[in-house]
PDB file of C-alpha atoms and ligand atoms in Angstrom:
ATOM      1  CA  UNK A   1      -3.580 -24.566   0.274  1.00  0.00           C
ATOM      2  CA  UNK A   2      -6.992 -25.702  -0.731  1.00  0.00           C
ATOM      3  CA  UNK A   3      -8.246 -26.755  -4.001  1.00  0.00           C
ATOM      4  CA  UNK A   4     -10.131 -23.675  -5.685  1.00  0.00           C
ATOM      5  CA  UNK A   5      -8.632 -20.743  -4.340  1.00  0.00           C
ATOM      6  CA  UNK A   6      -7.770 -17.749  -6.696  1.00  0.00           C
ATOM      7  CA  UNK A   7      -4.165 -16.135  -7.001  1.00  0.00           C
ATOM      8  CA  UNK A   8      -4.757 -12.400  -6.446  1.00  0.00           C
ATOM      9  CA  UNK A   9      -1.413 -11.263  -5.848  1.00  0.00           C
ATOM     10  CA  UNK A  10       2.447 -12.398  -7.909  1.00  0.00           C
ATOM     11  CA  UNK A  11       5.865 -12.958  -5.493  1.00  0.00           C
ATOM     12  CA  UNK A  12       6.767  -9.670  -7.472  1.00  0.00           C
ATOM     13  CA  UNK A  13       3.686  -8.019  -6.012  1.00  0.00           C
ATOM     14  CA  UNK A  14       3.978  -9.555  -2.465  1.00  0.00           C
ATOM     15  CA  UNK A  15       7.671  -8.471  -2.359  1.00  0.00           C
ATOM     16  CA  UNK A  16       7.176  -5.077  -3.459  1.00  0.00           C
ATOM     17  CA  UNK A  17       4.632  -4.655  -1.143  1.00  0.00           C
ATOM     18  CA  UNK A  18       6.252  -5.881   1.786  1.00  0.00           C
ATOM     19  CA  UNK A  19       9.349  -4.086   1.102  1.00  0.00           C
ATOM     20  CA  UNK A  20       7.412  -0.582   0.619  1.00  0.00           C
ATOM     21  CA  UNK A  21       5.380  -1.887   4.075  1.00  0.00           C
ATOM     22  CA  UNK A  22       8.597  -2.673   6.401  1.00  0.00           C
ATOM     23  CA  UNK A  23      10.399   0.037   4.841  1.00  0.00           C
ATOM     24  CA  UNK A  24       7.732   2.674   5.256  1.00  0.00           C
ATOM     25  CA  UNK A  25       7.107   1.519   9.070  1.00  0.00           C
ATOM     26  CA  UNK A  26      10.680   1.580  10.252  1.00  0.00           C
ATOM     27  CA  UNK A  27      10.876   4.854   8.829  1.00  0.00           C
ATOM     28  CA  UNK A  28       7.450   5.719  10.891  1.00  0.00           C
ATOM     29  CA  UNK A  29       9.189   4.441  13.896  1.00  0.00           C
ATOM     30  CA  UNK A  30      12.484   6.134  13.644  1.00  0.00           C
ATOM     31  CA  UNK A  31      11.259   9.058  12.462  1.00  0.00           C
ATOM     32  CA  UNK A  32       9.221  10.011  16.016  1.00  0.00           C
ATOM     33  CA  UNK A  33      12.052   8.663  17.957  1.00  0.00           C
ATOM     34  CA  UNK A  34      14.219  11.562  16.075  1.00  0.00           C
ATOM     35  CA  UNK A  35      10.958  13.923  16.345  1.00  0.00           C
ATOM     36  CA  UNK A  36      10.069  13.716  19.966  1.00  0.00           C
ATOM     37  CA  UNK A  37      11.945  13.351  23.657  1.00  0.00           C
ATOM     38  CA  UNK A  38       9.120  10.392  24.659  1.00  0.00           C
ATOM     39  CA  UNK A  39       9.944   8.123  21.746  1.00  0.00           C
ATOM     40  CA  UNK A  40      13.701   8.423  22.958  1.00  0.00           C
ATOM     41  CA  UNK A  41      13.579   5.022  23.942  1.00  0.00           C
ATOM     42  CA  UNK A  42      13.851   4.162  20.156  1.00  0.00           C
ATOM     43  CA  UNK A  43      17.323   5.773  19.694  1.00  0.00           C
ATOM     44  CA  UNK A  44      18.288   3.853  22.873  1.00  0.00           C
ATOM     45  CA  UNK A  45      17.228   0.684  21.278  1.00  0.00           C
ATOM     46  CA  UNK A  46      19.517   1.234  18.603  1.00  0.00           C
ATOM     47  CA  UNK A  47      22.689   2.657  19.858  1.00  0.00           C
ATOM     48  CA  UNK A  48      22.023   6.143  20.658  1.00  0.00           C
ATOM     49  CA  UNK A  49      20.539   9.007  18.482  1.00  0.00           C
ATOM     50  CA  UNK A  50      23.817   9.075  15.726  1.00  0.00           C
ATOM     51  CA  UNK A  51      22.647   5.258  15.166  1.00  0.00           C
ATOM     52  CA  UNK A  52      18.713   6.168  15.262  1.00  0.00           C
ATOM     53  CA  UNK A  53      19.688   8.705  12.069  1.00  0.00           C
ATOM     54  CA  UNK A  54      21.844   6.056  10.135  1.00  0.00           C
ATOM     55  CA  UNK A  55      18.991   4.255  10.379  1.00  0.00           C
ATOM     56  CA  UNK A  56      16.324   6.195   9.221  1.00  0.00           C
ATOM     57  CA  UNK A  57      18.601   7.618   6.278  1.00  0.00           C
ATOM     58  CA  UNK A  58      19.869   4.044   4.576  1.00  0.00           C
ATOM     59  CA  UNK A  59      16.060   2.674   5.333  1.00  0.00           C
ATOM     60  CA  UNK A  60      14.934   5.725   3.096  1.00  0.00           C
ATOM     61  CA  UNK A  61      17.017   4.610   0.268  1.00  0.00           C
ATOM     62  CA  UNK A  62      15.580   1.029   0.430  1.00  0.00           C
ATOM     63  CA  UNK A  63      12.021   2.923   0.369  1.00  0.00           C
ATOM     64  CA  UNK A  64      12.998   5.408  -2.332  1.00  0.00           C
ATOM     65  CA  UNK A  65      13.326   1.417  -4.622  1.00  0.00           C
ATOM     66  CA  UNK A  66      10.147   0.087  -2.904  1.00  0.00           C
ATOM     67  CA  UNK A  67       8.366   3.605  -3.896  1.00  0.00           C
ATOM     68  CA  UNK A  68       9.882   3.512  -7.382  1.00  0.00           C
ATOM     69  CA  UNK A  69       7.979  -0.237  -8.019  1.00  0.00           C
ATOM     70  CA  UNK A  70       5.389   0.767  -6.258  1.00  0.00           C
ATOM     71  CA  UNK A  71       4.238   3.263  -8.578  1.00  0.00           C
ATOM     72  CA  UNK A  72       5.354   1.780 -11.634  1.00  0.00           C
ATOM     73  CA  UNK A  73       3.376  -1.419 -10.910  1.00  0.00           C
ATOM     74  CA  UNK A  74       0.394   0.070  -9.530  1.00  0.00           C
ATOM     75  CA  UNK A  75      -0.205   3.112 -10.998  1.00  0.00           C
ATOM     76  CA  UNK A  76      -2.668   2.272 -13.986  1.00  0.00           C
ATOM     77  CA  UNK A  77      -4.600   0.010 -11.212  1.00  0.00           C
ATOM     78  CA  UNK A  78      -5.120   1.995  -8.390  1.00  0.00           C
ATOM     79  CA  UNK A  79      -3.786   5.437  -9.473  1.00  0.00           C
ATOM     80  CA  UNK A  80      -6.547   6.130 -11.824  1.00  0.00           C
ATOM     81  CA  UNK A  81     -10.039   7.199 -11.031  1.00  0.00           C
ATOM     82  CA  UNK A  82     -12.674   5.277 -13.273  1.00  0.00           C
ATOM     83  CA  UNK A  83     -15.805   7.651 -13.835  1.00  0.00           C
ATOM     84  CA  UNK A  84     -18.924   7.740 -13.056  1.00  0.00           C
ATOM     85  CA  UNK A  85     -18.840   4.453 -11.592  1.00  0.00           C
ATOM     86  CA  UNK A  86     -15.938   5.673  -8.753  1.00  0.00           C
ATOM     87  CA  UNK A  87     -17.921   8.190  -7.677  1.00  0.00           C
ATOM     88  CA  UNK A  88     -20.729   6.066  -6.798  1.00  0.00           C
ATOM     89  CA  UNK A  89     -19.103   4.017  -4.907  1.00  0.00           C
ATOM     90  CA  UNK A  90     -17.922   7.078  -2.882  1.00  0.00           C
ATOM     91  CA  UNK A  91     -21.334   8.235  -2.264  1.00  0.00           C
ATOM     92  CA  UNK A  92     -22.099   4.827  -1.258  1.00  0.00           C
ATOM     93  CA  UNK A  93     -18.671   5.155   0.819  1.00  0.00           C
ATOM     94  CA  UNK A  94     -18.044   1.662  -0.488  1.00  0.00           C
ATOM     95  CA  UNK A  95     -21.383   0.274   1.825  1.00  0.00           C
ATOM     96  CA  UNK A  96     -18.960   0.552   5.037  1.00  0.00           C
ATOM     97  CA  UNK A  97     -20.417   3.106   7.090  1.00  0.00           C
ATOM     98  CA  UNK A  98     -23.778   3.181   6.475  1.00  0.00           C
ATOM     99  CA  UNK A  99     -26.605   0.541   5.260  1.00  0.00           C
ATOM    100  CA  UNK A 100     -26.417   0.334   1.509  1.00  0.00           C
ATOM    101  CA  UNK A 101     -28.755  -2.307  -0.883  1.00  0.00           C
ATOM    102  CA  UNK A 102     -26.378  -2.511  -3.661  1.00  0.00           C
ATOM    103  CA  UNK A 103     -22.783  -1.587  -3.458  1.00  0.00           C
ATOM    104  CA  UNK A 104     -21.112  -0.878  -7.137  1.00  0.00           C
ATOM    105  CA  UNK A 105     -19.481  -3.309  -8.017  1.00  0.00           C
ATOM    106  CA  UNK A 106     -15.345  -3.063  -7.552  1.00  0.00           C
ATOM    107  CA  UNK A 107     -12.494  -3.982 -10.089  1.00  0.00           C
ATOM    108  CA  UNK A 108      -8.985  -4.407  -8.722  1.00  0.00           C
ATOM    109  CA  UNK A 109      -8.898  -1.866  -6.272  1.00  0.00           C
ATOM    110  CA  UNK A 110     -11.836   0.461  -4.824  1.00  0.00           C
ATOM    111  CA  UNK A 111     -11.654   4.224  -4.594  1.00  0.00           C
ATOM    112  CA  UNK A 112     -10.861   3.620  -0.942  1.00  0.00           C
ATOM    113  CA  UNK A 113      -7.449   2.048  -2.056  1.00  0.00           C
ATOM    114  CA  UNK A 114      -7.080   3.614  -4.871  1.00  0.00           C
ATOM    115  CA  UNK A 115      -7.097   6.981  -2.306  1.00  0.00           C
ATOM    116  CA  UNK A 116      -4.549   5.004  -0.183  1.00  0.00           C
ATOM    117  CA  UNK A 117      -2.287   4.422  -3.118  1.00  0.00           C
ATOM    118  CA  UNK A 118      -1.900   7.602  -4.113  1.00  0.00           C
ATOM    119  CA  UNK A 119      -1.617   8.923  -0.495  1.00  0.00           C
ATOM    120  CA  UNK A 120       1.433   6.859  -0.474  1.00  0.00           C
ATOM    121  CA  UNK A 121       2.484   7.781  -3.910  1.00  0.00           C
ATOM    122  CA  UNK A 122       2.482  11.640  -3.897  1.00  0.00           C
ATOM    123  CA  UNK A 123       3.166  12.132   0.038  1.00  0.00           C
ATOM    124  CA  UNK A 124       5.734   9.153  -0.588  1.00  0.00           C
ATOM    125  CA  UNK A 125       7.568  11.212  -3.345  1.00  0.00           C
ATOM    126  CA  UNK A 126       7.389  14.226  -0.858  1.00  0.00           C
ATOM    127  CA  UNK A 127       8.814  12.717   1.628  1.00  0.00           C
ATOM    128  CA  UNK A 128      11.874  12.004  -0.572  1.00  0.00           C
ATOM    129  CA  UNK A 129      12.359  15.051  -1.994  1.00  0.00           C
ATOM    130  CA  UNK A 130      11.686  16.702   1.367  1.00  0.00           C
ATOM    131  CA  UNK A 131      14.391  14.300   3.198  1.00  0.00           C
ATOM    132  CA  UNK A 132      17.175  14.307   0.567  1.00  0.00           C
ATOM    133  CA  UNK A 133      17.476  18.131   1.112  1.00  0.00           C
ATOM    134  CA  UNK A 134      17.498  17.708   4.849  1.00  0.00           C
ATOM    135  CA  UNK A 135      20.434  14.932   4.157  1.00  0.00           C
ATOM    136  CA  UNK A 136      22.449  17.564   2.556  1.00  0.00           C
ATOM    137  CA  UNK A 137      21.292  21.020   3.911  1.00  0.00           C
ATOM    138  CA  UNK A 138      24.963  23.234   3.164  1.00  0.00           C
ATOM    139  CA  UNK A 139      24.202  22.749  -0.447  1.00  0.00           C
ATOM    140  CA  UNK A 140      20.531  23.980  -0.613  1.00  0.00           C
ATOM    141  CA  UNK A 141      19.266  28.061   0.317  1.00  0.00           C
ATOM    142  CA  UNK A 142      18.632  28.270   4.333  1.00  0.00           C
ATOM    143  CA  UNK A 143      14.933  29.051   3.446  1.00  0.00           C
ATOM    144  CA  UNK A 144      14.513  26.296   1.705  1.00  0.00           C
ATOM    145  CA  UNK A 145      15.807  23.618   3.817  1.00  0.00           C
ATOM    146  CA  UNK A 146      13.786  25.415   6.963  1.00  0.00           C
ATOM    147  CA  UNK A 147      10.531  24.633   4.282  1.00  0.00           C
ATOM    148  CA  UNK A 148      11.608  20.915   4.628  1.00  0.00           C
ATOM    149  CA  UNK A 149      11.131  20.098   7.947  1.00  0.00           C
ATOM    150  CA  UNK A 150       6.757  21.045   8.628  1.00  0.00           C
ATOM    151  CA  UNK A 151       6.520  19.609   5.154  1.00  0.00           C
ATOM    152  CA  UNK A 152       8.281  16.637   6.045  1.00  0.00           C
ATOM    153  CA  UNK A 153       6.023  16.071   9.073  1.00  0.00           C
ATOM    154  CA  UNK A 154       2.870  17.134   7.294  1.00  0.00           C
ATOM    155  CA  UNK A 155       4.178  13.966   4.730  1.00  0.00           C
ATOM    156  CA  UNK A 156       4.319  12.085   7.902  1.00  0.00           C
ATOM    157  CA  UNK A 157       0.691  12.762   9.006  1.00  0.00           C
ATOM    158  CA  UNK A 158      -1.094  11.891   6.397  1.00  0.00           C
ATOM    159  CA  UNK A 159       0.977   8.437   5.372  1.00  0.00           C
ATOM    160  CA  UNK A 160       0.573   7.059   9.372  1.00  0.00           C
ATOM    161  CA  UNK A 161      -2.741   8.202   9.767  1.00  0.00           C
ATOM    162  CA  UNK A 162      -4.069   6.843   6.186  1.00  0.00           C
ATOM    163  CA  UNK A 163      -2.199   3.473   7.358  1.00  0.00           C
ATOM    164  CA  UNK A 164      -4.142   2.527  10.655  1.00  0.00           C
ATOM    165  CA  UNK A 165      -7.352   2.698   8.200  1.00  0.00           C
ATOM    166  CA  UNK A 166      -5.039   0.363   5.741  1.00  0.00           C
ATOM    167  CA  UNK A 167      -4.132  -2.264   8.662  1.00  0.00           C
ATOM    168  CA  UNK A 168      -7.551  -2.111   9.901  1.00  0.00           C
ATOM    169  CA  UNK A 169      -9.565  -2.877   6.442  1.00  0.00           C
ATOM    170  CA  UNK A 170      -6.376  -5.158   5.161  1.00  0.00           C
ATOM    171  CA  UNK A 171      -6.739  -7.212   7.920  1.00  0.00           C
ATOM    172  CA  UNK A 172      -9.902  -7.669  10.661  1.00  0.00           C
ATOM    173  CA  UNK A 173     -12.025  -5.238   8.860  1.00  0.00           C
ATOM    174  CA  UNK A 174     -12.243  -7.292   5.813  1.00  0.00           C
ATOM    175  CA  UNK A 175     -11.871 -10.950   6.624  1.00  0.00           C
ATOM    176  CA  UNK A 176      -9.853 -13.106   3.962  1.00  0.00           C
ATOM    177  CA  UNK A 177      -7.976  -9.989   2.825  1.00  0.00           C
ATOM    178  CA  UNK A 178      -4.643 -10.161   4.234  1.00  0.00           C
ATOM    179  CA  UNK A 179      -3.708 -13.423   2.447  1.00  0.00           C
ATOM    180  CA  UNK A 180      -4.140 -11.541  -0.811  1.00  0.00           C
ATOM    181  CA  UNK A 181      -0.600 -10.473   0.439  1.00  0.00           C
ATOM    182  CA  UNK A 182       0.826 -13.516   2.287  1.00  0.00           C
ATOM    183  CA  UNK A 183       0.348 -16.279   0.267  1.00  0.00           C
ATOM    184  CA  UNK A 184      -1.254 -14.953  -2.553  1.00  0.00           C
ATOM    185  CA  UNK A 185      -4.202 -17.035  -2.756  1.00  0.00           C
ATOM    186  CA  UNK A 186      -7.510 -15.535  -1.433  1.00  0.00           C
ATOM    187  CA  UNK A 187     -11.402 -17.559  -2.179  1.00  0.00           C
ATOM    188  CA  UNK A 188     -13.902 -17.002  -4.613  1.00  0.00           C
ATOM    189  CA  UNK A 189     -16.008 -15.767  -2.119  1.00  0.00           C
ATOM    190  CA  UNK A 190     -13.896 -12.430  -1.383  1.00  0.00           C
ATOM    191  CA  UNK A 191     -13.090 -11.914  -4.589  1.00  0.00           C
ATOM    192  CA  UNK A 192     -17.096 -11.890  -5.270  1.00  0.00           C
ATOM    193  CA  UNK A 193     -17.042  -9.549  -2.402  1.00  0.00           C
ATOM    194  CA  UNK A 194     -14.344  -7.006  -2.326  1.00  0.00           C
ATOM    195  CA  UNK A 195     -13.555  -6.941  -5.913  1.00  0.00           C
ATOM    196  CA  UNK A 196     -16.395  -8.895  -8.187  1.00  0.00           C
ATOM    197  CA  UNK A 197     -15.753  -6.854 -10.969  1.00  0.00           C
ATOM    198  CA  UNK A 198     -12.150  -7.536 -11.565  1.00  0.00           C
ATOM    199  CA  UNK A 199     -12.985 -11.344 -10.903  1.00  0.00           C
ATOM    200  CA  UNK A 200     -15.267 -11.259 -13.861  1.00  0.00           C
ATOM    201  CA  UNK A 201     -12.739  -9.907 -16.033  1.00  0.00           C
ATOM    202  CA  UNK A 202      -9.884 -12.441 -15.172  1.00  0.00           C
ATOM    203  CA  UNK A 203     -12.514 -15.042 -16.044  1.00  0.00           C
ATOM    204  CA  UNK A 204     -13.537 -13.411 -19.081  1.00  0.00           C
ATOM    205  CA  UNK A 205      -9.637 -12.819 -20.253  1.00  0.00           C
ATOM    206  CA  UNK A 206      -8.723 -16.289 -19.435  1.00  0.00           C
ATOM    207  CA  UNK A 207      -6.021 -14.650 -16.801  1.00  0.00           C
ATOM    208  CA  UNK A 208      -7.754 -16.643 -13.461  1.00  0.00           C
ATOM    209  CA  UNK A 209      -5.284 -18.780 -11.881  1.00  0.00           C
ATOM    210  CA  UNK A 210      -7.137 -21.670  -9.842  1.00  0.00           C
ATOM    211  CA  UNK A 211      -5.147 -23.816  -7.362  1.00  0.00           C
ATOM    212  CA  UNK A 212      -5.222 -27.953  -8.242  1.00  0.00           C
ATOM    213  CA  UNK A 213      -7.023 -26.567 -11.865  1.00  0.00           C
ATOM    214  CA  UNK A 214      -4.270 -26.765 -13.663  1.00  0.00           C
ATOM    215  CA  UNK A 215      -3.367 -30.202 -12.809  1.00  0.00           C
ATOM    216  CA  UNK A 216      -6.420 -31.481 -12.935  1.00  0.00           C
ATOM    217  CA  UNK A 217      -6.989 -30.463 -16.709  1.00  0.00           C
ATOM    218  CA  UNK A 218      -3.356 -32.133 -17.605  1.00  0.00           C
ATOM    219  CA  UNK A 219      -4.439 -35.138 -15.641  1.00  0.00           C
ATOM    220  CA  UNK A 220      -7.623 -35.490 -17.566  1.00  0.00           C
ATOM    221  CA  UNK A 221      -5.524 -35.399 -20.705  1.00  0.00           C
ATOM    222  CA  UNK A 222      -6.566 -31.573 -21.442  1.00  0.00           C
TER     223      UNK A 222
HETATM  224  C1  HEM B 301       1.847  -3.936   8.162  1.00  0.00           C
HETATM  225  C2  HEM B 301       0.640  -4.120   7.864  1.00  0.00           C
HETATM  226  C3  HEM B 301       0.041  -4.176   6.488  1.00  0.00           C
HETATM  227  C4  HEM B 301      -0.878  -5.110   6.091  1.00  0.00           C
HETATM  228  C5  HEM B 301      -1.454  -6.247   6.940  1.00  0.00           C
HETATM  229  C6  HEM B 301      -1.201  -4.832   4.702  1.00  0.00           C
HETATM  230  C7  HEM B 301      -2.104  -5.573   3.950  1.00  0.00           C
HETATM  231  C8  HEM B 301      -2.448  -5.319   2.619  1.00  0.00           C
HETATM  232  C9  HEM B 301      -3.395  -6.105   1.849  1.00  0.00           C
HETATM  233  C10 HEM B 301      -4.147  -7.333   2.354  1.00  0.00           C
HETATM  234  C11 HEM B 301      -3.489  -5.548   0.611  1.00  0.00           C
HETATM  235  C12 HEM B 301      -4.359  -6.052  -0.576  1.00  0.00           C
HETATM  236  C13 HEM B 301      -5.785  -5.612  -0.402  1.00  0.00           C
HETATM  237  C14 HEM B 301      -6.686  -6.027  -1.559  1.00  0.00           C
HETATM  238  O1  HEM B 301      -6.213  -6.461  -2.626  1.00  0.00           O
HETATM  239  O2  HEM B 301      -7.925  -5.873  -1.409  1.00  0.00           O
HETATM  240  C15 HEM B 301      -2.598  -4.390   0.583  1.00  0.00           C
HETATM  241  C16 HEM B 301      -2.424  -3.535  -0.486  1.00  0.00           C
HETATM  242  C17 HEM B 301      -1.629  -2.403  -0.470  1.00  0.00           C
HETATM  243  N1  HEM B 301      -0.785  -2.004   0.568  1.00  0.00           N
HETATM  244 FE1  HEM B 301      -0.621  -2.865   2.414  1.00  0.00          FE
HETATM  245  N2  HEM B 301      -0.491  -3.729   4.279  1.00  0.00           N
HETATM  246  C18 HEM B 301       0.299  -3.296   5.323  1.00  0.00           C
HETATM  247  C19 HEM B 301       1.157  -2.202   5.321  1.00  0.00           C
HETATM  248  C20 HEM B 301       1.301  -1.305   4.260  1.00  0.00           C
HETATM  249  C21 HEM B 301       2.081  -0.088   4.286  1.00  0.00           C
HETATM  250  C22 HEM B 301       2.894   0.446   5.488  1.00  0.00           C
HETATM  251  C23 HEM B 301       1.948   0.502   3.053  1.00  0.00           C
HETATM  252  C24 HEM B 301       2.526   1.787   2.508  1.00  0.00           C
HETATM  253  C25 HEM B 301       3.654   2.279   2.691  1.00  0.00           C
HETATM  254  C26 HEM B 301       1.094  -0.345   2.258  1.00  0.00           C
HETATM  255  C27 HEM B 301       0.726  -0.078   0.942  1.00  0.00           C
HETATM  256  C28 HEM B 301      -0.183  -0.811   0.197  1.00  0.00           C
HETATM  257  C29 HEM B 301      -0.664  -0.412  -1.129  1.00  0.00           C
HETATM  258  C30 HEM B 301      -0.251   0.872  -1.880  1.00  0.00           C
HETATM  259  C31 HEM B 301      -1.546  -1.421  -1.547  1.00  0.00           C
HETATM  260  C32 HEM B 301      -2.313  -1.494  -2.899  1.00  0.00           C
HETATM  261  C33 HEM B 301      -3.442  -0.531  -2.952  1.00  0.00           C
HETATM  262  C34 HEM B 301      -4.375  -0.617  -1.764  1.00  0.00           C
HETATM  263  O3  HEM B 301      -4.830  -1.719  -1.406  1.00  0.00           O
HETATM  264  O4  HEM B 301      -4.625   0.441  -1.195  1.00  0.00           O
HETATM  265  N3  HEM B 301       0.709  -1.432   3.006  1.00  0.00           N
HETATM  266  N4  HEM B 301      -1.982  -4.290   1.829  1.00  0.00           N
END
């Protein structure tokens, strides 16, 4: 780690991501090996199709946690739209498609992730509701459970689709992002870029946590 770098991101953070990550993927995974014959290798992988569906169910309850933190932790962040100044950074779509002079200036999360977020939040919750019925389908109205299963895969659509845009800009699209959620410590100079507002902020509330600062100021006697 090198002297100066900024702590974006708690263990609590990191782990709740990381658990809501892995848990939404294998979910992803298992889910088209139920859905269609040419992800059948999937099932294989794991035993056969009776395993594939043990699978998928226990990994939703480990998401249904993940989902719960989630939203409690993130919510006020990056579930609420801040007006005007959200909507022009959408009609500046954030300066990433087309050539823009000044780009507003972002707090903790842009309306990009804050879309992201709640993607994951409401077609998250949907997703539960949507497979706890299917999990138990003798005590719910035929009709009903027959709803489930498009609105299920709609749920599916827009979470997988939403996270190839999320892996892209987390990681190669926006250099010096994905430590944010590795180690936790990111440089000055992405904060100033991706989110100079809420870097301000920290340094206005006192709340910035510098690597080696610390130390330094009890070594000087501070
Ligand atoms: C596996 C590859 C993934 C990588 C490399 C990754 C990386 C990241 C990074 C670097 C951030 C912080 C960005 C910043 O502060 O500017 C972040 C935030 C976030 N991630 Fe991921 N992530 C991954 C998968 C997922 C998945 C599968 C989900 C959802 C189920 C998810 C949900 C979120 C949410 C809700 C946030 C906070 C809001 C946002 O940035 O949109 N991530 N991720």
């Amino acid at each position: 780690m090198k002297k100066g770098m900024i702590q974006a991101t708690d263990a609590f953070e990191r782990i709740t991501h990381w658990l809501l990550a892995i848990s939404c993927l294998v979910l992803c995974i298992t889910g088209l090996g139920m859905m269609f014959h040419s992800f059948n290798f999937v099932g294989t992988m794991m035993g056969g199709l009776k395993s594939l569906k043990y699978v998928h169910n226990f990994t939703a309850l480990i998401f249904i946690v993940a989902l719960y933190m989630a939203v409690r932790m993130w919510w006020k962040e990056a579930g609420v739209f801040v007006l005007p100044e959200d909507l022009d950074w959408i009609k500046a779509a954030g300066g990433y498609l087309w050539h823009v002079d000044k780009v507003p200036e972002v707090g903790k999360y842009n309306p990009g992730q804050k879309a992201f977020f709640l993607v994951v939040a409401l077609c998250g919750s949907l997703m539960v509701v949507t497979g706890l019925i299917m999990w138990a389908p003798l005590i719910f109205p035929v009709w009903l459970v027959r709803w489930m299963y498009p609105l299920h895969a709609l749920g599916f659509v827009a979470i997988f689709s939403f996270f190839f845009v999320h892996l892209y800009l987390g990681t190669i699209g926006s250099p010096g992002s994905a430590p944010a959620m590795f180690s936790g410590w990111v440089t000055r100079a992405w904060l100033l870029k991706q989110h100079p507002k809420w870097l301000k902020e920290m340094e206005e509330h006192g709340t910035l946590v510098v690597y080696g600062e610390e130390k330094e100021s009890i070594e000087h006697g501070h």
